[in-house]
Amino acid sequence: MSEAARDLSPRAPPAVAAAAAEEKKGKEPEREKLPPIVTAGAAAGLDRGSKGQISTFSSFVSTVTQKKEAAENRNSPTHLALPNIRNVRDLPPICLDVRQKQRMSVEALSSEVKVPPLPEPTLPSQPKTVKDFEEDLEKAEATGNWKTVHAFYITAFDSFTELNTAFKKDATASFNTIEDSGVNANLVNAVFDALLNTPQDIQKSVLKGIINSLLQEWKGPRTKDDLRAYFILLQNPQFNITSTYVIYAHLLRQIATLVEADHHFLVHWLKKLSQKKFKQLVERLLQFVSLRLFPAKPEEFPPLTKCSWWIPSAAKVLALLNTANNLVHPPLVPYTDFYNSTLDHIDLMEEYHTWQSFGNSHSRFSFCQYPFVISIAAKKIIIQRDSEQQMISIARQSLVDKVSRRQRPDMNMLFLNMKVRRTHLVSDSLDELTRKRADLKKKLKVTFVGEAGLDMGGLTKEWFLLLIRQIFHPDYGMFTYHKDSHCHWFSSFKCDNYSEFRLVGILMGLAVYNSITLDIRFPPCCYKKLLSPPVVPSDQSTPVGICSVTIDDLCQIMPELAHGLKELLSYEGNVEEDFYSTFQVFQEEFGVIKSYNLKPGGDKIPVTNQNRREYVQLYTDFLLNKSIYKQFAAFYCGFHSVCASNALMLLRPEEVEILVCGSPELDMHALQRSTQYDGYAKTDLTIRYFWDVVLGFPLELQKKLLHFTTGSDRVPVGGMADLNFKISKNETSTNWLPVAHTCFNQLCLPPYKSKKDLKQKLIIGISNSEGFGLE
């Protein structure tokens, strides 16, 4: 299955997916090539509650028809207001069965669809250019006579055929490729940009035409002209207005239920939109979902029970946009633009449990099928609560086992208790975690041998900080620090025991599980490998931690080497004679040079102009996958031994990095608002000096301050408020530098008498502290 097809399909937990596959085994094998077209709720919604809602169109159509004459004579621009829509007939069925039989694999599609193209209707020549339309618009605005503009809008939006007549670049060409939609984008933009500033009658005429098109009974598959019409109508700015949502919902439903081959075309057309237009489409759909969930005026919409298909249809169309966005490098918009913060306020665990239970079945819809709309903050809540439920379950089982053996319960059995010596930190931690493997999902508590004190969170954080600092030290040999990219990568040195890499994986898993931010600098590629696959396969012989890598991934770790390989790819001379390389690479291991063939007989295969791309790809794959497979497999298994949860399927690699390391986005004003004080009041002169200085710092110094006080220059997912940052009064000489207790995110600040003195001492303190995990 292609990457686009995978992105379009909603996600299902492995158990549910396996059950569904077993159920369908032997039935209609041709349908198994692609995921279901309609999402779990979207299909259900197409069958449920549609009559009471779709019927509202006829009332609207009759109202507009009765006032047609008056509408043509009005010319004053006003806000679009649709009449109250109630109690009329349903739209014709969408013929899901017919469409599903027409399904074809996206893998089979090339830039030209391999099925014979359907005959396109013959269209008259295009009547207007952008210049013509703009001239008509200027005349109408100057004279107040909108008749010509009105006639254009009425004709253009009268039907799908007329839409193609008006907006197709060449009415005589078929435009049956995914690369070119054939739509005159400039004219579409001009017409839609002007629409909301035209008189209300023109706007109503456009909506009437759209309604007539959507009411048409469709027989058989859609033509490419139909797809072009959907593509154009999606960009209509009228759908920002809540009174048009009934029409918008039916447009979305028809797009959502197109066959996969048609979705394939739409995705590739959508990725050609400008960034501005693409962003508008995403925002419009997210607003539609938000207002359907939490309407400002509930009476504006039909009851949720009668239009349960609205949100699933919108989610499916958002999936098309998300797939289109992922096909463009760099993406048209950041992946965070697809987040819908409204979902932070719904019952997320109910959504998660619905997804766990029903997967992608047609009976229930869950937002977890479309995780790209769920914010990282909401995903963290799901993961935390899922972790807490697993912790409680494990602890309860331990208690039951103890009681059943007639043994006295001990509160320590409810925790993962780590007892380690500071002098043997790594070995003791490895022994404890190996011995208490069954307790990894209990709440973590750390005790340093020979030291009094209860772990209220500070000792746990100190244990993480000290372990990370020791394990990532260059002398330890497990990881190589690359100065150019400021990140660590796995050492390719072979060894007899990879258990310490498993320990690092467990540490990262425990950090996510216990909501602790680590100061680890892995490249993005590491988190992509960590989710390959996101759930540990039941077959232990299945490779893990292997993902598709490119030279761009290599550039994030070894930029100089990646640059050299790019030079090889663009070299215009004779590669074989000038470089004299073969499909063999060399690595130094403990002072010994070892050779590795990138393919069988690689030492005898020269790198040429013809095969250099293959050489670069195999070399990149060797460096990032094959040469470190055992090390990364141990690391992968360690992480998933703690975080074995279907919730990981909801995450992107970038989101895993944020959960582990925090966000790089700093908001020092938010930190100021959430800071607690001990011995100081926020109105004290020293505190006012402090914030004047810190808020005036450049970003680099602000990061150093955060690193100095918390052990990391990143922010937890929940924002600065989750740091619990505290400034305490240090009753010492003002000649002393500030002191930090990173385990408690605490800064001890002497009462400096002047802003200049405070700034000087603070800069010296934060610039000369030792960092964790950095060389």
Tab-separated table of C-alpha atoms in Angstrom, residues 115-489:
chain	number	residue	atom	x	y	z
A	115	VAL	CA	-8.021	2.144	-15.938
A	116	PRO	CA	-9.460	3.456	-19.211
A	117	PRO	CA	-10.549	7.096	-18.747
A	118	LEU	CA	-14.250	7.742	-18.603
A	119	PRO	CA	-15.691	9.913	-21.381
A	120	GLU	CA	-15.820	13.570	-20.391
A	121	PRO	CA	-18.871	15.653	-21.299
A	122	THR	CA	-18.349	18.119	-24.114
A	123	LEU	CA	-18.123	21.629	-22.692
A	124	PRO	CA	-18.509	24.958	-24.456
A	125	SER	CA	-15.489	27.244	-24.560
A	126	GLN	CA	-14.641	29.172	-21.408
A	127	PRO	CA	-16.587	32.452	-21.384
A	128	LYS	CA	-14.445	34.545	-19.018
A	129	THR	CA	-10.864	35.243	-18.088
A	130	VAL	CA	-9.664	36.681	-14.784
A	131	LYS	CA	-9.316	40.055	-16.483
A	132	ASP	CA	-12.884	39.873	-17.834
A	133	PHE	CA	-14.263	38.991	-14.421
A	134	GLU	CA	-12.333	41.752	-12.639
A	135	GLU	CA	-13.515	44.336	-15.173
A	136	ASP	CA	-17.152	43.239	-14.700
A	137	LEU	CA	-16.667	43.420	-10.934
A	138	GLU	CA	-15.212	46.932	-11.078
A	139	LYS	CA	-18.126	48.131	-13.207
A	140	ALA	CA	-20.662	46.598	-10.836
A	141	GLU	CA	-19.020	48.210	-7.789
A	142	ALA	CA	-18.845	51.576	-9.566
A	143	THR	CA	-22.377	51.620	-10.997
A	144	GLY	CA	-24.249	49.436	-8.533
A	145	ASN	CA	-25.510	47.307	-11.425
A	146	TRP	CA	-24.601	43.714	-10.566
A	147	LYS	CA	-26.581	42.067	-13.366
A	148	THR	CA	-23.569	40.849	-15.396
A	149	VAL	CA	-21.723	39.548	-12.316
A	150	HIS	CA	-24.912	37.936	-11.049
A	151	ALA	CA	-25.443	36.194	-14.377
A	152	PHE	CA	-21.901	34.814	-14.267
A	153	TYR	CA	-22.285	33.405	-10.737
A	154	ILE	CA	-25.708	31.899	-11.535
A	155	THR	CA	-24.365	30.201	-14.667
A	156	ALA	CA	-21.017	29.079	-13.246
A	157	PHE	CA	-22.493	27.409	-10.152
A	158	ASP	CA	-25.631	26.022	-11.780
A	159	SER	CA	-24.211	22.486	-12.081
A	160	PHE	CA	-20.993	20.502	-12.036
A	161	THR	CA	-20.884	20.770	-15.832
A	162	GLU	CA	-21.149	24.568	-15.692
A	163	LEU	CA	-18.462	24.712	-12.990
A	164	ASN	CA	-16.092	22.971	-15.376
A	165	THR	CA	-17.130	25.259	-18.212
A	166	ALA	CA	-16.347	28.324	-16.136
A	167	PHE	CA	-13.180	27.218	-14.343
A	168	LYS	CA	-11.487	24.629	-16.520
A	169	LYS	CA	-8.297	25.937	-18.110
A	170	ASP	CA	-9.145	24.316	-21.444
A	171	ALA	CA	-12.683	23.056	-21.971
A	172	THR	CA	-11.548	20.756	-24.789
A	173	ALA	CA	-8.825	18.983	-22.757
A	174	SER	CA	-9.630	16.038	-20.471
A	175	PHE	CA	-6.991	16.656	-17.734
A	176	ASN	CA	-7.063	13.055	-16.511
A	177	THR	CA	-3.731	13.126	-14.659
A	178	ILE	CA	-3.046	13.544	-10.954
A	179	GLU	CA	-0.424	16.182	-11.692
A	180	ASP	CA	-2.788	18.783	-13.158
A	181	SER	CA	-6.350	19.374	-11.999
A	182	GLY	CA	-7.036	21.444	-15.098
A	183	VAL	CA	-8.595	24.153	-12.922
A	184	ASN	CA	-7.845	27.819	-13.565
A	185	ALA	CA	-6.693	28.545	-10.005
A	186	ASN	CA	-6.373	32.292	-10.586
A	187	LEU	CA	-9.991	32.576	-11.734
A	188	VAL	CA	-11.237	30.406	-8.855
A	189	ASN	CA	-9.378	32.614	-6.394
A	190	ALA	CA	-10.705	35.824	-7.966
A	191	VAL	CA	-14.309	34.582	-8.006
A	192	PHE	CA	-14.258	33.311	-4.413
A	193	ASP	CA	-12.331	36.322	-3.083
A	194	ALA	CA	-15.047	38.572	-4.457
A	195	LEU	CA	-18.039	36.417	-3.516
A	196	LEU	CA	-18.558	37.501	0.117
A	197	ASN	CA	-18.536	41.156	-0.949
A	198	THR	CA	-21.315	40.719	-3.496
A	199	PRO	CA	-25.017	41.350	-2.766
A	200	GLN	CA	-26.834	38.741	-0.750
A	201	ASP	CA	-28.890	37.619	-3.742
A	202	ILE	CA	-25.773	36.588	-5.631
A	203	GLN	CA	-24.539	34.623	-2.650
A	204	LYS	CA	-27.895	32.862	-2.348
A	205	SER	CA	-27.846	32.043	-6.054
A	206	VAL	CA	-24.461	30.364	-5.640
A	207	LEU	CA	-25.759	28.274	-2.754
A	208	LYS	CA	-28.847	27.332	-4.732
A	209	GLY	CA	-26.682	26.090	-7.586
A	210	ILE	CA	-24.564	24.042	-5.188
A	211	ILE	CA	-27.704	22.519	-3.650
A	212	ASN	CA	-29.022	21.557	-7.084
A	213	SER	CA	-25.712	19.884	-7.895
A	214	LEU	CA	-25.624	17.944	-4.639
A	215	LEU	CA	-29.248	16.855	-5.088
A	216	GLN	CA	-28.497	15.278	-8.441
A	217	GLU	CA	-28.868	11.488	-8.398
A	218	TRP	CA	-25.570	9.907	-9.395
A	219	LYS	CA	-25.420	6.694	-11.380
A	220	GLY	CA	-22.082	4.970	-11.655
A	221	PRO	CA	-18.606	6.322	-10.889
A	222	ARG	CA	-17.818	10.032	-10.935
A	223	THR	CA	-15.958	11.594	-13.835
A	224	LYS	CA	-12.882	13.751	-13.481
A	225	ASP	CA	-15.109	16.770	-14.121
A	226	ASP	CA	-17.118	15.797	-11.040
A	227	LEU	CA	-13.904	15.638	-9.008
A	228	ARG	CA	-12.919	19.059	-10.327
A	229	ALA	CA	-16.277	20.415	-9.188
A	230	TYR	CA	-15.760	19.039	-5.666
A	231	PHE	CA	-12.238	20.461	-5.669
A	232	ILE	CA	-13.587	23.910	-6.577
A	233	LEU	CA	-16.557	23.864	-4.176
A	234	LEU	CA	-14.337	22.944	-1.215
A	235	GLN	CA	-12.688	26.349	-1.605
A	236	ASN	CA	-15.960	28.281	-1.281
A	237	PRO	CA	-15.536	30.835	1.559
A	238	GLN	CA	-19.292	30.848	2.174
A	239	PHE	CA	-18.775	27.656	4.166
A	240	ASN	CA	-17.136	29.694	6.912
A	241	ILE	CA	-20.661	30.853	7.819
A	242	THR	CA	-22.550	28.548	10.167
A	243	SER	CA	-25.852	29.052	8.343
A	244	THR	CA	-24.356	27.190	5.351
A	245	TYR	CA	-23.176	24.186	7.384
A	246	VAL	CA	-26.066	21.974	6.281
A	247	ILE	CA	-24.959	22.391	2.656
A	248	TYR	CA	-21.276	22.090	3.580
A	249	ALA	CA	-21.933	18.846	5.457
A	250	HIS	CA	-23.476	17.227	2.409
A	251	LEU	CA	-20.620	18.359	0.213
A	252	LEU	CA	-18.186	16.781	2.690
A	253	ARG	CA	-20.226	13.581	2.804
A	254	GLN	CA	-20.148	13.171	-0.940
A	255	ILE	CA	-16.384	13.761	-1.030
A	256	ALA	CA	-15.812	11.397	1.910
A	257	THR	CA	-17.640	8.545	0.175
A	258	LEU	CA	-15.779	8.752	-3.134
A	259	VAL	CA	-13.803	5.659	-4.111
A	260	GLU	CA	-10.098	5.446	-3.277
A	261	ALA	CA	-9.023	6.151	-6.854
A	262	ASP	CA	-10.927	9.454	-6.760
A	263	HIS	CA	-9.432	10.321	-3.378
A	264	HIS	CA	-6.034	9.688	-4.934
A	265	PHE	CA	-6.692	12.383	-7.546
A	266	LEU	CA	-8.052	14.870	-5.010
A	267	VAL	CA	-5.044	14.425	-2.711
A	268	HIS	CA	-2.595	15.232	-5.502
A	269	TRP	CA	-4.655	18.217	-6.622
A	270	LEU	CA	-4.938	19.543	-3.078
A	271	LYS	CA	-1.177	19.486	-2.588
A	272	LYS	CA	-0.847	21.957	-5.499
A	273	LEU	CA	-2.881	24.633	-3.688
A	274	SER	CA	-1.143	27.713	-2.364
A	275	GLN	CA	-0.188	27.663	1.295
A	276	LYS	CA	-2.796	30.318	2.068
A	277	LYS	CA	-5.676	28.460	0.374
A	278	PHE	CA	-4.625	25.129	1.874
A	279	LYS	CA	-4.494	26.602	5.370
A	280	GLN	CA	-7.954	28.118	4.867
A	281	LEU	CA	-9.388	24.716	3.945
A	282	VAL	CA	-7.902	23.134	7.074
A	283	GLU	CA	-9.115	25.919	9.369
A	284	ARG	CA	-12.614	25.816	7.830
A	285	LEU	CA	-12.945	22.086	8.472
A	286	LEU	CA	-11.590	22.325	12.024
A	287	GLN	CA	-14.050	25.145	12.769
A	288	PHE	CA	-16.877	23.030	11.328
A	289	VAL	CA	-15.980	20.152	13.679
A	290	SER	CA	-15.611	22.457	16.700
A	291	LEU	CA	-18.927	24.207	16.184
A	292	ARG	CA	-20.720	20.936	15.586
A	293	LEU	CA	-19.338	19.645	18.899
A	294	PHE	CA	-19.926	22.865	20.837
A	295	PRO	CA	-22.385	25.081	18.910
A	296	ALA	CA	-22.641	28.696	20.032
A	297	LYS	CA	-26.315	28.590	19.031
A	298	PRO	CA	-27.542	24.973	19.201
A	299	GLU	CA	-30.783	25.890	17.452
A	300	GLU	CA	-28.792	26.680	14.282
A	301	PHE	CA	-28.090	22.988	13.697
A	302	PRO	CA	-30.205	19.841	13.619
A	303	PRO	CA	-29.920	17.579	16.701
A	304	LEU	CA	-26.616	15.714	16.820
A	305	THR	CA	-28.457	12.389	16.680
A	306	LYS	CA	-29.876	13.338	13.270
A	307	CYS	CA	-26.577	14.377	11.738
A	308	SER	CA	-24.088	12.019	13.351
A	309	TRP	CA	-22.338	11.690	9.975
A	310	TRP	CA	-21.243	15.360	9.890
A	311	ILE	CA	-18.081	14.993	11.945
A	312	PRO	CA	-16.938	11.657	10.429
A	313	SER	CA	-17.324	13.138	6.941
A	314	ALA	CA	-15.286	16.215	7.910
A	315	ALA	CA	-12.641	13.991	9.500
A	316	LYS	CA	-12.303	11.987	6.298
A	317	VAL	CA	-11.830	15.130	4.208
A	318	LEU	CA	-9.285	16.378	6.755
A	319	ALA	CA	-7.479	13.070	6.228
A	320	LEU	CA	-7.248	13.858	2.509
A	321	LEU	CA	-5.720	17.243	3.329
A	322	ASN	CA	-3.341	15.709	5.862
A	323	THR	CA	-2.147	13.178	3.294
A	324	ALA	CA	-1.663	15.929	0.717
A	325	ASN	CA	0.328	17.936	3.257
A	326	ASN	CA	2.589	14.963	4.003
A	327	LEU	CA	3.342	14.469	0.314
A	328	VAL	CA	4.925	17.920	0.032
A	329	HIS	CA	8.454	18.586	1.286
A	330	PRO	CA	8.507	20.836	3.167
A	331	PRO	CA	4.812	20.507	4.106
A	332	LEU	CA	2.422	23.279	3.098
A	333	VAL	CA	1.544	23.842	6.769
A	334	PRO	CA	3.057	22.508	10.016
A	335	TYR	CA	1.464	19.274	11.258
A	336	THR	CA	0.352	21.200	14.344
A	337	ASP	CA	-2.032	23.236	12.153
A	338	PHE	CA	-4.248	20.144	11.989
A	339	TYR	CA	-4.636	20.076	15.788
A	340	ASN	CA	-8.148	20.829	16.998
A	341	SER	CA	-7.830	22.242	20.518
A	342	THR	CA	-11.586	21.827	21.021
A	343	LEU	CA	-10.954	18.093	21.382
A	344	ASP	CA	-8.979	18.811	24.561
A	345	HIS	CA	-12.372	19.417	26.215
A	346	ILE	CA	-14.155	16.200	25.257
A	347	ASP	CA	-13.982	12.836	27.039
A	348	LEU	CA	-10.706	11.684	25.513
A	349	MET	CA	-10.617	8.357	27.331
A	350	GLU	CA	-14.056	7.491	26.009
A	351	GLU	CA	-12.749	8.206	22.497
A	352	TYR	CA	-9.696	6.046	23.209
A	353	HIS	CA	-11.699	3.152	24.625
A	354	THR	CA	-14.149	3.305	21.711
A	355	TRP	CA	-11.207	3.076	19.336
A	356	GLN	CA	-9.713	0.213	21.343
A	357	SER	CA	-13.002	-1.697	21.266
A	358	PHE	CA	-14.315	-1.003	17.781
A	359	GLY	CA	-11.258	-0.015	15.762
A	360	ASN	CA	-12.347	1.013	12.277
A	361	SER	CA	-15.615	-0.884	12.261
A	362	HIS	CA	-18.612	0.860	10.745
A	363	SER	CA	-20.504	0.919	14.017
A	364	ARG	CA	-18.636	3.630	15.941
A	365	PHE	CA	-16.595	6.721	15.149
A	366	SER	CA	-13.664	7.877	17.264
A	367	PHE	CA	-11.302	10.808	16.813
A	368	CYS	CA	-8.478	8.366	17.597
A	369	GLN	CA	-8.977	7.013	14.083
A	370	TYR	CA	-7.660	10.383	12.916
A	371	PRO	CA	-4.917	11.154	15.467
A	372	PHE	CA	-3.502	14.049	13.446
A	373	VAL	CA	-6.377	16.261	14.730
A	374	ILE	CA	-5.617	15.450	18.391
A	375	SER	CA	-3.138	17.864	19.978
A	376	ILE	CA	0.013	16.648	21.701
A	377	ALA	CA	-1.409	17.888	25.015
A	378	ALA	CA	-4.517	15.732	24.527
A	379	LYS	CA	-2.405	12.751	23.476
A	380	LYS	CA	-0.294	13.170	26.584
A	381	ILE	CA	-3.475	13.026	28.695
A	382	ILE	CA	-4.514	9.809	26.945
A	383	ILE	CA	-1.072	8.242	27.443
A	384	GLN	CA	-0.872	9.357	31.086
A	385	ARG	CA	-4.320	8.024	31.962
A	386	ASP	CA	-3.675	4.822	30.080
A	387	SER	CA	-0.394	4.527	32.017
A	388	GLU	CA	-2.145	5.231	35.316
A	389	GLN	CA	-4.751	2.571	34.583
A	390	GLN	CA	-1.997	0.077	33.793
A	391	MET	CA	-0.152	1.078	37.002
A	392	ILE	CA	-3.291	0.589	39.081
A	393	SER	CA	-4.034	-2.727	37.399
A	394	ILE	CA	-0.504	-4.054	37.995
A	395	ALA	CA	-0.491	-2.828	41.614
A	396	ARG	CA	-3.934	-4.330	42.262
A	397	GLN	CA	-2.809	-7.680	40.857
A	398	SER	CA	0.270	-7.643	43.100
A	399	LEU	CA	-1.939	-6.961	46.107
A	400	VAL	CA	-4.360	-9.763	45.186
A	401	ASP	CA	-1.489	-12.220	44.711
A	402	LYS	CA	-0.073	-11.292	48.116
A	403	VAL	CA	-3.404	-11.731	49.866
A	404	SER	CA	-4.151	-15.004	48.087
A	405	ARG	CA	-0.873	-16.407	49.453
A	406	ARG	CA	-1.909	-15.257	52.927
A	407	GLN	CA	1.009	-12.851	53.081
A	408	ARG	CA	0.953	-9.453	54.698
A	409	PRO	CA	0.493	-6.622	52.158
A	410	ASP	CA	3.335	-4.120	51.954
A	411	MET	CA	2.835	-0.646	50.484
A	412	ASN	CA	6.227	-0.888	48.748
A	413	MET	CA	4.805	-3.566	46.490
A	414	LEU	CA	2.714	-0.881	44.798
A	415	PHE	CA	5.835	0.883	43.448
A	416	LEU	CA	8.859	0.234	41.280
A	417	ASN	CA	11.447	0.740	44.027
A	418	MET	CA	14.973	1.442	42.791
A	419	LYS	CA	17.824	1.187	45.330
A	420	VAL	CA	21.114	2.277	43.778
A	421	ARG	CA	24.589	3.356	44.858
A	422	ARG	CA	25.917	6.583	43.421
A	423	THR	CA	29.313	4.951	42.868
A	424	HIS	CA	27.802	2.115	40.805
A	425	LEU	CA	24.886	3.964	39.281
A	426	VAL	CA	24.677	2.311	35.837
A	427	SER	CA	25.339	-1.282	36.946
A	428	ASP	CA	22.995	-1.039	39.950
A	429	SER	CA	20.238	0.512	37.835
A	430	LEU	CA	20.634	-2.192	35.200
A	431	ASP	CA	20.506	-4.949	37.826
A	432	GLU	CA	17.443	-3.445	39.539
A	433	LEU	CA	15.506	-2.962	36.307
A	434	THR	CA	16.368	-6.475	35.110
A	435	ARG	CA	15.354	-8.023	38.424
A	436	LYS	CA	12.128	-6.004	38.667
A	437	ARG	CA	11.081	-6.301	35.043
A	438	ALA	CA	7.531	-7.209	36.084
A	439	ASP	CA	7.206	-3.951	38.061
A	440	LEU	CA	8.201	-1.497	35.297
A	441	LYS	CA	4.631	-0.231	34.978
A	442	LYS	CA	4.338	0.687	38.635
A	443	LYS	CA	4.992	4.179	39.960
A	444	LEU	CA	8.742	4.827	40.144
A	445	LYS	CA	10.479	5.567	43.465
A	446	VAL	CA	14.251	5.926	43.863
A	447	THR	CA	16.447	5.534	46.946
A	448	PHE	CA	20.179	6.227	47.044
A	449	VAL	CA	21.868	3.710	49.350
A	450	GLY	CA	23.233	5.294	52.526
A	451	GLU	CA	21.191	8.476	52.139
A	452	ALA	CA	18.139	9.390	54.170
A	453	GLY	CA	15.175	10.986	52.486
A	454	LEU	CA	11.848	10.210	50.875
A	455	ASP	CA	11.407	10.402	47.127
A	456	MET	CA	8.780	13.080	46.499
A	457	GLY	CA	9.906	13.407	42.894
A	458	GLY	CA	13.276	15.079	43.386
A	459	LEU	CA	15.288	11.872	43.827
A	460	THR	CA	13.640	10.304	40.795
A	461	LYS	CA	14.567	13.270	38.628
A	462	GLU	CA	18.113	13.289	40.017
A	463	TRP	CA	18.453	9.579	39.179
A	464	PHE	CA	17.420	10.270	35.590
A	465	LEU	CA	19.771	13.252	35.259
A	466	LEU	CA	22.796	11.413	36.665
A	467	LEU	CA	22.187	8.291	34.586
A	468	ILE	CA	21.749	10.257	31.371
A	469	ARG	CA	24.895	12.267	32.038
A	470	GLN	CA	26.942	9.109	32.649
A	471	ILE	CA	25.569	6.955	29.830
A	472	PHE	CA	25.898	9.669	27.185
A	473	HIS	CA	29.430	10.667	28.178
A	474	PRO	CA	31.755	10.148	25.169
A	475	ASP	CA	34.132	8.029	27.296
A	476	TYR	CA	31.357	5.534	27.948
A	477	GLY	CA	31.320	4.560	24.265
A	478	MET	CA	27.623	3.788	23.846
A	479	PHE	CA	26.807	6.911	21.860
A	480	THR	CA	28.764	9.171	19.551
A	481	TYR	CA	28.275	12.909	19.890
A	482	HIS	CA	28.262	14.773	16.565
A	483	LYS	CA	29.340	18.374	17.054
A	484	ASP	CA	27.982	19.604	13.715
A	485	SER	CA	24.429	18.453	14.452
A	486	HIS	CA	24.614	18.728	18.278
A	487	CYS	CA	23.064	15.300	18.708
A	488	HIS	CA	23.978	11.769	19.788
A	489	TRP	CA	23.823	8.646	17.666
